[in-house]
Short mmCIF file of C-alpha atoms in Angstrom, two decimals:
data_model
loop_
_atom_site.label_atom_id
_atom_site.label_comp_id
_atom_site.label_asym_id
_atom_site.label_seq_id
_atom_site.Cartn_x
_atom_site.Cartn_y
_atom_site.Cartn_z
CA MET A 1 20.43 38.20 -3.56
CA ILE A 2 17.37 36.24 -4.67
CA THR A 3 16.50 36.18 -8.38
CA ILE A 4 13.27 34.81 -9.81
CA LYS A 5 13.40 33.53 -13.39
CA GLU A 6 10.39 32.63 -15.52
CA ILE A 7 10.95 29.39 -17.41
CA THR A 8 11.22 29.81 -21.16
CA SER A 9 13.23 26.78 -22.30
CA LYS A 10 13.04 23.02 -22.16
CA GLY A 11 16.26 22.94 -20.15
CA ASP A 12 14.82 25.27 -17.53
CA LEU A 13 11.65 23.17 -17.31
CA THR A 14 13.73 20.04 -16.75
CA ALA A 15 15.62 21.87 -13.98
CA PHE A 16 12.23 22.85 -12.51
CA VAL A 17 11.06 19.22 -12.46
CA LYS A 18 14.34 17.93 -11.04
CA PHE A 19 14.76 20.48 -8.23
CA PRO A 20 12.98 18.35 -5.58
CA PHE A 21 15.46 15.52 -6.23
CA THR A 22 18.15 17.81 -4.83
CA LEU A 23 16.04 19.34 -2.07
CA TYR A 24 14.99 15.93 -0.68
CA LYS A 25 18.02 13.85 -1.62
CA ASP A 26 18.64 12.92 2.02
CA SER A 27 14.99 12.26 2.92
CA PRO A 28 13.98 8.61 3.39
CA TYR A 29 10.31 9.59 2.98
CA TYR A 30 10.30 11.59 -0.26
CA VAL A 31 8.87 9.60 -3.18
CA PRO A 32 9.83 11.19 -6.52
CA SER A 33 7.54 11.56 -9.49
CA ILE A 34 8.47 10.17 -12.90
CA ILE A 35 10.42 12.96 -14.62
CA LYS A 36 8.97 12.30 -18.07
CA GLU A 37 5.41 12.29 -16.73
CA GLU A 38 5.98 15.60 -14.93
CA LEU A 39 7.38 17.19 -18.10
CA ASP A 40 4.37 15.95 -20.07
CA VAL A 41 1.94 17.41 -17.51
CA MET A 42 3.50 20.84 -18.00
CA ASN A 43 3.63 20.62 -21.80
CA PRO A 44 0.63 22.24 -23.56
CA ALA A 45 1.23 19.97 -26.55
CA LYS A 46 0.78 16.86 -24.38
CA ASN A 47 -1.59 17.87 -21.59
CA PRO A 48 -5.11 18.72 -22.83
CA VAL A 49 -5.90 20.61 -19.62
CA PHE A 50 -4.35 23.63 -21.34
CA LYS A 51 -7.52 23.85 -23.44
CA ASN A 52 -9.00 25.48 -20.36
CA ALA A 53 -5.97 26.52 -18.35
CA VAL A 54 -2.83 28.62 -18.53
CA ALA A 55 0.35 28.35 -16.47
CA LYS A 56 3.69 29.97 -15.85
CA TYR A 57 6.64 28.35 -14.08
CA PHE A 58 9.27 30.11 -12.00
CA LEU A 59 12.64 29.17 -10.51
CA ALA A 60 14.31 31.00 -7.63
CA TYR A 61 18.08 31.43 -7.65
CA LYS A 62 20.48 32.48 -4.92
CA ASP A 63 24.20 32.69 -5.62
CA GLU A 64 23.45 31.15 -9.05
CA LYS A 65 21.99 28.06 -7.39
CA ILE A 66 18.34 26.94 -7.66
CA VAL A 67 16.68 27.36 -4.26
CA GLY A 68 12.98 27.15 -5.08
CA ARG A 69 10.26 26.61 -7.68
CA ILE A 70 6.58 27.42 -8.17
CA ALA A 71 3.86 27.16 -10.82
CA ALA A 72 1.20 29.85 -11.31
CA ILE A 73 -1.99 28.38 -12.78
CA ILE A 74 -5.38 29.68 -13.88
CA ASN A 75 -8.15 27.16 -14.49
CA TRP A 76 -10.61 29.09 -16.69
CA ILE A 77 -13.50 26.69 -15.99
CA GLU A 78 -13.10 27.49 -12.31
CA VAL A 79 -12.86 31.23 -12.96
CA ASN A 80 -15.53 31.68 -15.64
CA GLU A 81 -18.08 28.94 -14.94
CA GLN A 82 -17.75 28.63 -11.16
CA GLN A 83 -17.07 32.34 -10.64
CA LYS A 84 -14.03 31.75 -8.43
CA SER A 85 -11.63 34.65 -8.93
CA LYS A 86 -8.64 32.46 -8.13
CA VAL A 87 -5.09 31.98 -9.33
CA ARG A 88 -3.62 28.66 -8.24
CA PHE A 89 -0.07 27.91 -7.19
CA GLY A 90 1.47 24.47 -7.28
CA TRP A 91 4.70 22.52 -7.67
CA PHE A 92 5.90 24.61 -4.77
CA ASP A 93 9.26 23.62 -3.30
CA VAL A 94 11.73 25.80 -1.49
CA ILE A 95 14.72 25.85 0.85
CA ASP A 96 14.19 27.02 4.43
CA ASN A 97 14.39 30.71 3.57
CA ILE A 98 11.18 32.70 3.95
CA GLU A 99 12.45 35.42 1.59
CA VAL A 100 12.67 32.87 -1.21
CA THR A 101 9.13 31.71 -0.46
CA LYS A 102 7.90 35.32 -0.42
CA ALA A 103 9.53 36.13 -3.76
CA LEU A 104 8.11 33.03 -5.46
CA LEU A 105 4.57 33.62 -4.17
CA GLU A 106 4.68 37.24 -5.29
CA LYS A 107 5.19 36.05 -8.87
CA VAL A 108 1.96 34.07 -8.59
CA ALA A 109 0.17 37.11 -7.16
CA GLU A 110 1.44 39.26 -10.03
CA PHE A 111 0.16 36.70 -12.53
CA GLY A 112 -3.24 36.70 -10.86
CA ARG A 113 -3.48 40.49 -10.75
CA THR A 114 -2.61 40.64 -14.46
CA HIS A 115 -5.81 38.66 -15.10
CA GLN A 116 -7.89 40.70 -12.61
CA LEU A 117 -8.15 37.80 -10.14
CA THR A 118 -8.61 38.56 -6.46
CA PHE A 119 -7.06 35.71 -4.48
CA MET A 120 -4.53 32.91 -4.73
CA GLU A 121 -4.64 29.39 -3.32
CA GLY A 122 -2.37 26.38 -3.21
CA PRO A 123 -0.48 24.29 -3.50
CA VAL A 124 -2.75 22.60 -6.03
CA GLY A 125 -2.49 21.35 -9.59
CA PHE A 126 -4.57 22.22 -12.63
CA SER A 127 -7.74 20.57 -11.34
CA ASN A 128 -9.10 18.59 -8.40
CA MET A 129 -7.71 15.40 -9.96
CA ASP A 130 -4.14 16.61 -9.40
CA LYS A 131 -2.01 16.63 -6.26
CA ALA A 132 -2.97 19.17 -3.61
CA GLY A 133 -1.86 20.49 -0.24
CA ILE A 134 1.33 20.81 1.75
CA LEU A 135 2.01 18.13 4.31
CA ILE A 136 1.41 19.36 7.88
CA LYS A 137 1.42 15.96 9.60
CA GLY A 138 3.13 12.70 8.66
CA PHE A 139 6.64 13.82 7.79
CA ASP A 140 7.93 10.38 8.82
CA GLN A 141 5.73 8.60 6.24
CA LEU A 142 6.36 7.85 2.57
CA ASN A 143 4.17 9.94 0.31
CA THR A 144 1.99 8.13 -2.20
CA MET A 145 1.99 8.36 -5.98
CA ILE A 146 -0.73 11.05 -5.92
CA THR A 147 0.63 13.30 -3.15
CA TRP A 148 3.48 15.76 -2.66
CA TYR A 149 6.04 15.53 0.13
CA ASN A 150 7.55 18.59 1.80
CA HIS A 151 9.61 19.69 4.77
CA PRO A 152 7.83 20.92 7.95
CA TYR A 153 8.88 24.56 7.48
CA TYR A 154 6.55 25.08 4.49
CA GLN A 155 3.58 25.57 6.80
CA LYS A 156 5.48 28.08 8.95
CA HIS A 157 6.54 30.10 5.90
CA LEU A 158 3.01 30.41 4.56
CA GLU A 159 1.45 31.30 7.90
CA GLN A 160 4.14 33.90 8.66
CA LEU A 161 3.42 35.49 5.29
CA GLY A 162 -0.26 35.89 6.17
CA TYR A 163 -1.77 32.98 4.27
CA GLU A 164 -4.96 31.51 5.75
CA ASN A 165 -6.23 27.94 5.85
CA ALA A 166 -8.26 27.06 2.75
CA ALA A 167 -8.85 23.30 2.70
CA THR A 168 -7.55 20.48 4.87
CA TRP A 169 -7.20 16.83 3.84
CA VAL A 170 -6.71 13.81 6.10
CA GLU A 171 -5.24 10.42 5.25
CA TYR A 172 -5.65 7.12 7.06
CA LYS A 173 -3.73 3.91 7.47
CA ILE A 174 -6.08 0.94 7.82
CA LYS A 175 -5.20 -2.55 9.03
CA VAL A 176 -6.70 -5.29 6.87
CA PRO A 177 -8.69 -7.84 8.91
CA LYS A 178 -7.40 -11.41 8.69
CA SER A 179 -10.82 -12.49 7.46
CA THR A 180 -13.91 -10.79 6.07
CA LYS A 181 -16.31 -10.10 8.92
CA ASP A 182 -19.47 -12.21 8.91
CA LYS A 183 -21.68 -9.13 9.31
CA VAL A 184 -20.06 -7.53 6.23
CA ILE A 185 -20.65 -10.70 4.18
CA LYS A 186 -24.28 -10.90 5.35
CA PHE A 187 -25.01 -7.21 4.84
CA ALA A 188 -23.38 -7.22 1.40
CA ARG A 189 -25.59 -10.11 0.32
CA ILE A 190 -28.72 -8.35 1.60
CA ILE A 191 -27.87 -5.11 -0.23
CA LYS A 192 -27.02 -6.96 -3.44
CA GLU A 193 -30.33 -8.80 -3.43
CA ARG A 194 -32.47 -5.89 -2.24
CA TYR A 195 -31.37 -3.53 -5.01
CA GLU A 196 -30.71 -6.24 -7.62
CA LEU A 197 -27.08 -5.22 -8.04
CA ASN A 198 -24.42 -6.92 -10.12
CA LEU A 199 -20.75 -7.21 -9.25
CA ILE A 200 -18.29 -6.56 -12.08
CA LYS A 201 -14.71 -7.83 -11.78
CA PHE A 202 -11.92 -7.74 -14.35
CA LYS A 203 -9.21 -10.10 -15.54
CA LYS A 204 -7.35 -7.73 -17.87
CA SER A 205 -6.61 -4.02 -17.58
CA LYS A 206 -8.05 -3.25 -21.01
CA GLU A 207 -11.45 -4.56 -19.86
CA ILE A 208 -11.65 -1.58 -17.48
CA LEU A 209 -11.66 0.89 -20.37
CA ALA A 210 -15.28 0.12 -21.21
CA TYR A 211 -16.31 1.49 -17.79
CA ALA A 212 -13.81 4.35 -17.42
CA ASP A 213 -16.04 7.16 -18.70
CA ASP A 214 -18.87 6.03 -16.43
CA MET A 215 -16.46 5.98 -13.46
CA PHE A 216 -15.48 9.60 -14.02
CA ASP A 217 -19.14 10.54 -14.45
CA LEU A 218 -19.78 9.03 -11.02
CA LEU A 219 -16.84 10.99 -9.59
CA ASN A 220 -18.39 14.22 -10.85
CA LYS A 221 -21.71 13.26 -9.22
CA THR A 222 -20.09 12.05 -5.98
CA TYR A 223 -17.88 15.06 -5.24
CA SER A 224 -19.72 17.99 -6.89
CA SER A 225 -20.72 19.47 -3.52
CA LEU A 226 -17.17 19.67 -2.12
CA GLN A 227 -15.43 23.04 -1.97
CA THR A 228 -12.47 22.16 -4.19
CA PHE A 229 -14.53 20.54 -6.94
CA VAL A 230 -13.96 21.41 -10.59
CA PRO A 231 -15.84 19.22 -13.11
CA ILE A 232 -13.61 16.67 -14.85
CA GLN A 233 -13.58 17.31 -18.60
CA GLN A 234 -13.67 14.57 -21.22
CA TYR A 235 -10.20 15.44 -22.51
CA GLN A 236 -8.87 14.98 -18.98
CA ILE A 237 -10.63 11.63 -18.73
CA ASP A 238 -8.97 10.48 -21.93
CA MET A 239 -5.57 11.53 -20.59
CA TYR A 240 -6.05 9.82 -17.23
CA LYS A 241 -7.09 6.59 -18.92
CA LYS A 242 -3.88 6.61 -20.91
CA LYS A 243 -1.69 7.72 -18.01
CA TYR A 244 -2.88 5.38 -15.25
CA LEU A 245 -4.07 2.24 -17.03
CA PRO A 246 -0.54 0.70 -17.00
CA TYR A 247 -0.55 0.93 -13.18
CA LEU A 248 -3.90 -0.79 -12.65
CA ASN A 249 -4.07 -4.34 -11.40
CA PRO A 250 -7.55 -5.50 -12.56
CA ASP A 251 -7.97 -7.70 -9.51
CA TYR A 252 -8.07 -4.55 -7.35
CA ILE A 253 -10.86 -2.80 -9.30
CA THR A 254 -14.49 -3.29 -8.29
CA CYS A 255 -17.54 -2.04 -10.22
CA ILE A 256 -21.22 -2.44 -9.34
CA SER A 257 -24.12 -2.02 -11.75
CA ASP A 258 -27.88 -2.01 -11.29
CA LYS A 259 -30.24 -4.47 -12.93
CA THR A 260 -30.23 -2.43 -16.16
CA GLY A 261 -26.43 -2.57 -16.41
CA LYS A 262 -25.92 1.06 -15.37
CA LEU A 263 -22.77 1.64 -13.28
CA ILE A 264 -23.79 2.86 -9.82
CA ALA A 265 -20.56 2.42 -7.81
CA PHE A 266 -16.87 1.63 -8.17
CA SER A 267 -13.63 1.58 -6.24
CA ILE A 268 -10.03 1.77 -7.42
CA VAL A 269 -7.33 0.36 -5.18
CA MET A 270 -3.75 -0.27 -6.24
CA PRO A 271 -0.77 -1.97 -4.69
CA SER A 272 1.41 0.74 -3.17
CA PHE A 273 4.01 2.05 -5.61
CA SER A 274 5.80 4.31 -3.11
CA LYS A 275 8.80 2.04 -2.55
CA ALA A 276 8.99 1.17 -6.26
CA LEU A 277 8.95 4.84 -7.29
CA LYS A 278 11.64 5.63 -4.76
CA LYS A 279 13.86 2.95 -6.31
CA MET A 280 13.11 4.27 -9.80
CA ASN A 281 14.22 7.77 -8.71
CA GLY A 282 12.26 9.52 -11.43
CA LYS A 283 13.35 7.33 -14.32
CA VAL A 284 11.55 4.67 -16.35
CA TYR A 285 14.44 3.20 -18.35
CA PRO A 286 16.49 1.11 -18.49
CA PHE A 287 14.45 -1.58 -16.72
CA LYS A 288 13.25 0.82 -14.02
CA PHE A 289 9.60 -0.02 -14.72
CA LEU A 290 10.31 -3.54 -13.49
CA HIS A 291 10.01 -2.12 -9.97
CA ILE A 292 6.38 -1.18 -10.72
CA LEU A 293 5.64 -4.60 -12.19
CA LYS A 294 7.10 -6.25 -9.11
CA ALA A 295 5.06 -4.00 -6.80
CA GLN A 296 1.89 -4.97 -8.68
CA ARG A 297 2.50 -8.67 -8.07
CA LYS A 298 4.13 -8.78 -4.64
CA ASN A 299 3.20 -6.23 -2.00
CA ASP A 300 1.85 -6.07 1.55
CA THR A 301 0.55 -2.48 1.25
CA ALA A 302 -2.20 -1.07 -0.93
CA SER A 303 -3.39 2.47 -1.68
CA PHE A 304 -7.08 3.31 -1.77
CA TYR A 305 -7.36 5.88 -4.55
CA LEU A 306 -10.94 6.48 -5.63
CA ILE A 307 -14.48 5.55 -4.73
CA GLY A 308 -17.57 6.77 -6.52
CA ILE A 309 -21.21 6.07 -5.65
CA ASP A 310 -24.26 7.35 -7.49
CA PRO A 311 -26.10 9.81 -5.18
CA GLU A 312 -29.22 7.69 -5.58
CA TYR A 313 -27.42 4.80 -3.86
CA GLN A 314 -25.49 6.70 -1.22
CA ASN A 315 -26.44 5.80 2.36
CA LYS A 316 -27.99 2.53 1.15
CA GLY A 317 -25.18 0.22 2.24
CA VAL A 318 -23.53 -0.23 -1.17
CA THR A 319 -20.13 0.32 0.45
CA ALA A 320 -20.56 -2.99 2.29
CA LEU A 321 -20.50 -4.78 -1.05
CA ILE A 322 -17.42 -2.84 -2.14
CA PHE A 323 -15.60 -3.47 1.15
CA LYS A 324 -16.37 -7.17 1.06
CA GLU A 325 -14.80 -7.48 -2.39
CA MET A 326 -11.82 -5.34 -1.44
CA ASN A 327 -11.09 -7.30 1.71
CA GLU A 328 -11.20 -10.59 -0.17
CA THR A 329 -8.86 -9.11 -2.79
CA PHE A 330 -6.45 -8.06 -0.06
CA LEU A 331 -6.49 -11.50 1.52
CA ARG A 332 -5.82 -13.17 -1.85
CA ASN A 333 -2.89 -10.87 -2.51
CA GLY A 334 -1.28 -10.73 0.93
CA ILE A 335 -2.17 -7.09 1.61
CA LYS A 336 -1.92 -6.22 5.30
CA VAL A 337 -2.20 -2.41 5.31
CA VAL A 338 -4.18 0.05 3.19
CA GLU A 339 -3.54 3.79 2.89
CA THR A 340 -6.36 6.11 1.86
CA ASN A 341 -5.98 8.95 -0.58
CA PRO A 342 -6.36 12.47 0.84
CA GLU A 343 -9.94 13.11 1.93
CA LEU A 344 -11.31 16.56 2.64
CA GLU A 345 -11.64 17.01 6.39
CA GLU A 346 -15.34 17.89 6.07
CA ASN A 347 -16.07 14.75 4.03
CA LYS A 348 -17.28 12.83 7.08
CA ALA A 349 -19.24 10.33 5.00
CA ILE A 350 -16.05 8.91 3.50
CA GLN A 351 -14.16 8.94 6.79
CA ALA A 352 -16.99 7.05 8.48
CA LEU A 353 -16.24 4.11 6.18
CA TRP A 354 -13.15 3.27 8.24
CA ASN A 355 -14.89 3.21 11.64
CA ASP A 356 -15.38 -0.56 11.65
CA TYR A 357 -11.69 -1.17 10.94
CA GLU A 358 -8.52 -0.69 12.97
CA HIS A 359 -7.18 2.60 11.63
CA GLU A 360 -5.16 5.70 12.39
CA GLN A 361 -5.08 9.16 10.85
CA HIS A 362 -1.38 9.31 10.00
CA LYS A 363 -1.16 12.26 7.59
CA MET A 364 -2.72 15.65 7.09
CA ARG A 365 -2.23 18.26 4.39
CA ARG A 366 -3.57 21.73 3.72
CA THR A 367 -3.95 24.42 1.09
CA TYR A 368 -3.59 28.11 1.88
CA ARG A 369 -5.12 31.25 0.40
CA LYS A 370 -4.51 34.99 0.41
CA ASN A 371 -6.14 37.98 -1.21
CA ILE A 372 -3.99 39.65 -3.86
#
C-alpha cells in the first residue's frame, strides 16, 4: 500500500532532502546538492521567494519505507501578473513504480485545484533561476551544480500518465581550442573599438558585487521573451548574491560596459564543481568545502552558467569579445572542456554561439504539463 504524507516537521523535511542520496547511492553520475542549502531553500524564514510563493512537500511511503518525494509550488507572480494558471511540481524523485509517481502527482493536482488553478507543470523550482526538467538524455554524464539527475524511467512514467511536453532544454559539451582563433581576436578588437566598449575584469570576488544587480537586470532583459520566464525579484537577487558568491572565481567573470560605464553584457563561467560536490556528499563540514576550493584552483573542466546581453547590443558581435576573454581565461587555467547550462531548445541564438567550436549536444531535459 502506498501512503502519501505531507511534511509538517523539520525531521520530515530533512528526510525529504536526503531521499535522493538513497535512491542514487549506486549511481556514479548523480551529483548531490548541499543538504543545508536545500533545507534553506525550502525554509520560508530563509528563502525570500516565499514572499511571492507557497509550497507543500510530500513523501511517499510503501511498507513504511520512503519511496518518493515531490514539492507542490505556486509562484503568485506567475499566476497573478503573467496570468498563468499553473501549479508547479519540483524536487520530484521516485522509485520505478508508476503508482507511486501517480499518487505523488495527484497531491500536486489537488493543491492546484484548491487554488482554482487549471494545469500543472514540472519538474521546476520556485522560479526560472532554479533547477528545471527531468533528464531524458545524458544518463551517463555527471549532472552540474544547477541541474537535477534522474533515472531514465521518469520520462516513461510521466508520458504513460498522460503528461505532455512543455519545455525542452539542451546542454552542450564544448572543446576549448588550444589557442584563441585569430579571427576571434580581430573581430573582438573591431567590435570593442566600433562601439567604444570597455572590458571589466575582477581580482577579488567582492568586486563583483558592485555589478551584480546590473547583471540580473540584463538577465531579465535577455530572457523576457522565453516561455518559462518569470521576472527575477530584488529579494531573489540578494539571496543569489549571498548564496553563489563563495563559488565564484573572479578570473572567470567577464563584464562589458559602454562608454558611459553602463553594463551591456556579462558572462559567468565557473570551474566545474560536479566532482567536488560528489566527494562532499551533501555535507560542508568538517573540511568538506576544501573540495570546492581545490576545484576552483585546479580543474580541467568549466561550466558555462550565465550570459546576458543588452537587447540593444544583441546581434552586434559582442559575444566575440566575451568569447575571446573566456578562451584566454581557459588557457591560463588549464581548462580543456566547457559544459553549458541548460538552454531552451528554441533559443537558437544562444546555441549558435557554439557553432565555431568543436561541440556535442550531450544532455537533454524536459518539463511536462497536464490539465487538472
